[in-house]
Tab-separated table of C-alpha atoms and ligand atoms in Angstrom:
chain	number	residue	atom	x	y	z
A	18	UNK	CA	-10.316	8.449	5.221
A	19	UNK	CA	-12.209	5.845	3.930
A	20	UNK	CA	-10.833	2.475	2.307
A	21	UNK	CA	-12.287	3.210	-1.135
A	22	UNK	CA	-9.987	4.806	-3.417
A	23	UNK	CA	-10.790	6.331	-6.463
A	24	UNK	CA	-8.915	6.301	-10.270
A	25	UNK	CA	-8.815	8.934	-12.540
A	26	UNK	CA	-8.723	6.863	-15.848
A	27	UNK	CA	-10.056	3.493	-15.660
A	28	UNK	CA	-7.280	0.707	-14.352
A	29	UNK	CA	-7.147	-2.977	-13.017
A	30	UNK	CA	-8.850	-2.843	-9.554
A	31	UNK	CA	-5.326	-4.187	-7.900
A	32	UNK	CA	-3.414	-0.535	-8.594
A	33	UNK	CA	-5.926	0.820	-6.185
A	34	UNK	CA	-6.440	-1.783	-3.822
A	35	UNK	CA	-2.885	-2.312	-2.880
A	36	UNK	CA	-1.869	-0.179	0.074
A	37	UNK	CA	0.783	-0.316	2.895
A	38	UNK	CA	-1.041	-1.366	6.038
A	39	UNK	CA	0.575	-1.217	9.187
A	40	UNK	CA	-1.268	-3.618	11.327
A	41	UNK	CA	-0.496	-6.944	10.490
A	42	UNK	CA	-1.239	-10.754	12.292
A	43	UNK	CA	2.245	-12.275	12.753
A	44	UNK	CA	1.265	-15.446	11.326
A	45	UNK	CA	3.544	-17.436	9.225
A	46	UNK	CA	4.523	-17.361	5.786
A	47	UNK	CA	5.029	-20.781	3.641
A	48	UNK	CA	7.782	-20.907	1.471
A	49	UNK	CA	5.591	-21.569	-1.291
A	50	UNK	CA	3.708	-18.391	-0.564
A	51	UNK	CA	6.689	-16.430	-0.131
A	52	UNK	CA	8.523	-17.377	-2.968
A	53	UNK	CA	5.670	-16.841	-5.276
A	54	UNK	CA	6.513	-13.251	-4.322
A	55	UNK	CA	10.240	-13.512	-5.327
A	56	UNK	CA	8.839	-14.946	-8.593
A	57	UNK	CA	6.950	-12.503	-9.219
A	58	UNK	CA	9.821	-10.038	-9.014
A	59	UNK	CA	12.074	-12.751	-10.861
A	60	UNK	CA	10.105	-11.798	-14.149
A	61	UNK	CA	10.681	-7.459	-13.661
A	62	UNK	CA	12.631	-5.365	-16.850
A	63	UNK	CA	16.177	-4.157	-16.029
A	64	UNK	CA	18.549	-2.862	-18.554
A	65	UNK	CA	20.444	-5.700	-20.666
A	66	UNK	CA	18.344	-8.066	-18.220
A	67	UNK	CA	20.974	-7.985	-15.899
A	68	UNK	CA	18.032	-8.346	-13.247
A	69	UNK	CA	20.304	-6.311	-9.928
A	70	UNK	CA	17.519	-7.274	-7.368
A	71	UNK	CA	19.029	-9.702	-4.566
A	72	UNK	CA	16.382	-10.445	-1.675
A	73	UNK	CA	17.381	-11.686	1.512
A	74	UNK	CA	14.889	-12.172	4.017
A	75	UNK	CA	13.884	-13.579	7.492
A	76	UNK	CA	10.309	-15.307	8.517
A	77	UNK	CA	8.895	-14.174	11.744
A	78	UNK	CA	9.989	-16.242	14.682
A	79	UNK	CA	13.128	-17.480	12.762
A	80	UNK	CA	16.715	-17.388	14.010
A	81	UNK	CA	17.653	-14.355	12.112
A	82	UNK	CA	14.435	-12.973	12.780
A	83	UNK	CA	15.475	-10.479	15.870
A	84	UNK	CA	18.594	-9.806	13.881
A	85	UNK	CA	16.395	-8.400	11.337
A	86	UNK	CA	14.415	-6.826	13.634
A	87	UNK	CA	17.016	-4.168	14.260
A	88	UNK	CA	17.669	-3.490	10.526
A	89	UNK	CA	14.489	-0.890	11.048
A	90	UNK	CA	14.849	1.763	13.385
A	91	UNK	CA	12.780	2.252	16.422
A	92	UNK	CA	9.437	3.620	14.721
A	93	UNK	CA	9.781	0.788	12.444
A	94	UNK	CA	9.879	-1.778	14.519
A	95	UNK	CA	6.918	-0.733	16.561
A	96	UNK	CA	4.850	-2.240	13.847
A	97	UNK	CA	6.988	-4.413	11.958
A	98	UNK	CA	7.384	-6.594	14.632
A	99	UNK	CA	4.250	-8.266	13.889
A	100	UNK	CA	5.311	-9.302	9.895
A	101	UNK	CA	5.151	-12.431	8.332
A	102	UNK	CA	8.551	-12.071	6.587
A	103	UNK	CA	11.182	-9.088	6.386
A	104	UNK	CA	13.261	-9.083	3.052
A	105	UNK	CA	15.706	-6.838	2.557
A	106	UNK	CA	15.493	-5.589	-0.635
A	107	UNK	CA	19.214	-4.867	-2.365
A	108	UNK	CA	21.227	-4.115	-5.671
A	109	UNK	CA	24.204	-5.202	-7.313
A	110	UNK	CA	25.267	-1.416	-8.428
A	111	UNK	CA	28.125	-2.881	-11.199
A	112	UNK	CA	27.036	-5.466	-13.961
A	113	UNK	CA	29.486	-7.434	-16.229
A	114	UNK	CA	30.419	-5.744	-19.417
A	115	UNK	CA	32.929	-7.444	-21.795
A	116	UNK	CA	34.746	-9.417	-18.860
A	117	UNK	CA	34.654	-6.364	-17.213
A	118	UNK	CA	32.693	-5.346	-13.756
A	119	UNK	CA	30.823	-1.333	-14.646
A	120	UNK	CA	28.559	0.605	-13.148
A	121	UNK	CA	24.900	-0.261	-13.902
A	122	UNK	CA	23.408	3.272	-13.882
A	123	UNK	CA	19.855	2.000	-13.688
A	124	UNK	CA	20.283	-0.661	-10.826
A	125	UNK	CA	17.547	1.498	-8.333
A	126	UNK	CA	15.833	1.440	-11.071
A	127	UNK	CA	15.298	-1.598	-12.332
A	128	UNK	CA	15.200	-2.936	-7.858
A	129	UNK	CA	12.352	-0.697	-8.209
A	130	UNK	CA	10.085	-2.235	-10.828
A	131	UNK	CA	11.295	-5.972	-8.732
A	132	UNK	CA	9.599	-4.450	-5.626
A	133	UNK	CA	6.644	-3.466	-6.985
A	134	UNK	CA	5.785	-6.965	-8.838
A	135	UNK	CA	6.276	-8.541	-5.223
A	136	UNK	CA	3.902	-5.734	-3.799
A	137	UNK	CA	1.164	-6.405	-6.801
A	138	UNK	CA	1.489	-10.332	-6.340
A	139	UNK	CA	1.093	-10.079	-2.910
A	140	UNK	CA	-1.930	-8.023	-3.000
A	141	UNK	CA	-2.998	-10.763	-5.643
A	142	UNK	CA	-2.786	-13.166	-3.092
A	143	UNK	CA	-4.163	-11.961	-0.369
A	144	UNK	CA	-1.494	-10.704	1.462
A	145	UNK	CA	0.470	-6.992	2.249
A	146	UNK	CA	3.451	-5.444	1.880
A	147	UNK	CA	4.904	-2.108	3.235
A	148	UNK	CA	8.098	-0.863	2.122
A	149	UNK	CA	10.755	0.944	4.386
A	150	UNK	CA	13.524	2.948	4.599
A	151	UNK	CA	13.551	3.936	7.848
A	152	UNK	CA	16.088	1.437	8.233
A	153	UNK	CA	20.049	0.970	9.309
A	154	UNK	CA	21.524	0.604	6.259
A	155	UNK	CA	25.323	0.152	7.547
A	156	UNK	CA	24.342	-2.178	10.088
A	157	UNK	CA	22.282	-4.461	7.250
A	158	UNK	CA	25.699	-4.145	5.183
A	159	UNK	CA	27.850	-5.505	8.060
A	160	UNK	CA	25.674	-8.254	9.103
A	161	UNK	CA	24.902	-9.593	5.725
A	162	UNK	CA	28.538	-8.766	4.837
A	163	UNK	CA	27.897	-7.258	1.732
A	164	UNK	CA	30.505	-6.092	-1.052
A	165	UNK	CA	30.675	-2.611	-1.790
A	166	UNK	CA	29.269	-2.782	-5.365
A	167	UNK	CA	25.814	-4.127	-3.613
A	168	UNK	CA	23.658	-1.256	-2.623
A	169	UNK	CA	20.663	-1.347	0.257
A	170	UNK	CA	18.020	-0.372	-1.109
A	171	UNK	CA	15.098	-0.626	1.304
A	172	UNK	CA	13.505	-3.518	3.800
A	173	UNK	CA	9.927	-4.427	3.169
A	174	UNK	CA	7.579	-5.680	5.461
A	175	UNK	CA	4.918	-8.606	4.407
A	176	UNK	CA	1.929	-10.080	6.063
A	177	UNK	CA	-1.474	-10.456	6.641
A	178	UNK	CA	-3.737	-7.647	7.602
A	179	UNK	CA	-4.171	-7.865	11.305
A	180	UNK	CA	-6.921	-5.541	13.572
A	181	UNK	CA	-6.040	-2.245	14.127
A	182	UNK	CA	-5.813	-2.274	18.016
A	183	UNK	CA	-2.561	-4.196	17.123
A	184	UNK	CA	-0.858	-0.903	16.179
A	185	UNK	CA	0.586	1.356	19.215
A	186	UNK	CA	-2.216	4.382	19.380
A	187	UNK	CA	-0.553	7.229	17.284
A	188	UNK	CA	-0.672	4.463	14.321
A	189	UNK	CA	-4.408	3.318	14.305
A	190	UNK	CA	-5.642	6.851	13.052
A	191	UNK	CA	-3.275	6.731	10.007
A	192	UNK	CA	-4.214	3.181	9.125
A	193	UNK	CA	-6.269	3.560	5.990
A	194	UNK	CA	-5.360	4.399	2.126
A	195	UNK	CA	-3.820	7.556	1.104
A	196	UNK	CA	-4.620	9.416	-1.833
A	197	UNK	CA	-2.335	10.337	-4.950
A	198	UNK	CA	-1.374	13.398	-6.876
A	199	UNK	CA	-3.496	14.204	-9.684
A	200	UNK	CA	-2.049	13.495	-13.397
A	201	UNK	CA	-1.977	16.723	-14.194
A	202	UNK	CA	1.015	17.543	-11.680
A	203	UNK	CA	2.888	14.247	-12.762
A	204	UNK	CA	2.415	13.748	-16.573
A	205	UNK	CA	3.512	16.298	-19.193
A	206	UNK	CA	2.849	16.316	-22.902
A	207	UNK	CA	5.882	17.619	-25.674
A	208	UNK	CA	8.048	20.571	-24.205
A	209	UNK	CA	5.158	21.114	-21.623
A	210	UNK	CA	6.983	19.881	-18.158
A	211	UNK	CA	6.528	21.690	-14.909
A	212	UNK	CA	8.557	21.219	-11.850
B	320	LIG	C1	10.947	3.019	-0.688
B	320	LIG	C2	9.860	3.195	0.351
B	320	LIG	C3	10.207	3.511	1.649
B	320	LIG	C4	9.237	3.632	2.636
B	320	LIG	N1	9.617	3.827	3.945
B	320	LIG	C5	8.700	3.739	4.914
B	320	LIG	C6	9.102	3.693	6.280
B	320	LIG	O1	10.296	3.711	6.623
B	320	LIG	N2	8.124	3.590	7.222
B	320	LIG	C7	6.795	3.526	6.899
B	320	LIG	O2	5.970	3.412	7.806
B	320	LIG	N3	6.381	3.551	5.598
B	320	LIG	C8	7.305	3.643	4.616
B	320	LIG	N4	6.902	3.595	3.282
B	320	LIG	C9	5.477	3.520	2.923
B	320	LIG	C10	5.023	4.777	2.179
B	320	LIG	O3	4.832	5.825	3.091
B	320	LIG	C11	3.736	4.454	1.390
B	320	LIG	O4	4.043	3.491	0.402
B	320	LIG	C12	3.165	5.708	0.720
B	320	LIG	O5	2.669	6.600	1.680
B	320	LIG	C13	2.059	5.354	-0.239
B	320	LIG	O6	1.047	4.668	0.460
B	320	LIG	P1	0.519	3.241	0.015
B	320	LIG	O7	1.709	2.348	-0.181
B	320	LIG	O8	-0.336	2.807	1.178
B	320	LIG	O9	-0.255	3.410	-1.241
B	320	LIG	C14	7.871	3.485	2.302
B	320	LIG	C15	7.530	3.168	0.981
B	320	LIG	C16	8.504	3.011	0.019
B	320	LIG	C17	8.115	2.621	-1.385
């Protein structure tokens, strides 16, 4: 597959150009750089702007580092090993609602639209992302001792894109863009939706 992927209706170059590369340099991350990332997220919609994302992360070579190293299962791992930073990526499921702790139905949701801000602003800047959930979600509950209205959502992976011949063999042949399902199988007009 080559790296050049193509739109159907014209968009900004970066919807394109951001992909989830596996092959990445190890090499650190400043906080500066990082948190730029987190601000970028900082600024996503949620309902009532009750904002659910948390973000707890680990730089590579850290203390917590090999701790958050076996969040991701094996396969994960392989790969991940070499990332700049791994942030674990959670929601608060309840929000407050006259003095009252309730369910926030659209907590995924809005975690969602966080994610992808840090993705775009990292592809802004030069750098990658690659989400997972191929990950121990139990053991990243334990550890970070959360409370049960916090949900794991997913551990992303961020760094800089490294050579190939980095990734164990099996990975190098998948390491390029992917394509996307036309519009016409994702976007319906009026009463015209097809499963
Ligand atoms: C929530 C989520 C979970 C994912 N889990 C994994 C994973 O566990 N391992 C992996 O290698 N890639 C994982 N991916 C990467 C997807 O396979 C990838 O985003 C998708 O194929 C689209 O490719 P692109 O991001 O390169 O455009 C995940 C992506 C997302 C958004």
């Amino acid at each position: 597959m080559s790296e050049a992927r193509s739109a159907q209706y014209p968009v900004d170059a970066q919807f394109v150009e951001r992909w989830s590369p596996r092959s990445l340099t190890g090499e650190a991350i400043d906080d500066q750089t990082l948190f730029s990332l987190f601000e970028a997220a900082r600024w996503a919609p949620s309902a009532f702007n009750v904002q659910p994302w948390r973000f707890s992360y680990a730089k590579q070579g850290s203390d917590s580092w090999d701790t958050y190293l076996e969040f991701l299962n094996d396969f994960n791992r392989s790969w991940a090993k070499n990332a700049s930073a791994l942030v674990v990526v959670l929601s608060k499921t309840t929000s407050l609602s006259a003095e009252q702790e309730v369910e926030n139905p659209s907590h995924s949701f809005d975690t969602g639209a966080a994610w992808a801000s840090i993705a775009l602003q990292a592809q802004l800047s030069g750098w990658v992302t690659h989400g997972m959930t191929g990950i121990h979600k139990e053991k990243i509950r334990e550890v970070l001792a959360l409370p049960g209205n916090y949900a794991v959502e997913a551990v992303v992976a961020i760094g800089k894109r490294g050579d190939k011949s980095v990734l164990p063999e099996g990975l190098q042949a998948k390491e390029s863009p992917n394509e996307r399902r036309p519009l016409e199988e994702t976007v319906f007009e009026g009463l015209g939706f097809k499963a």
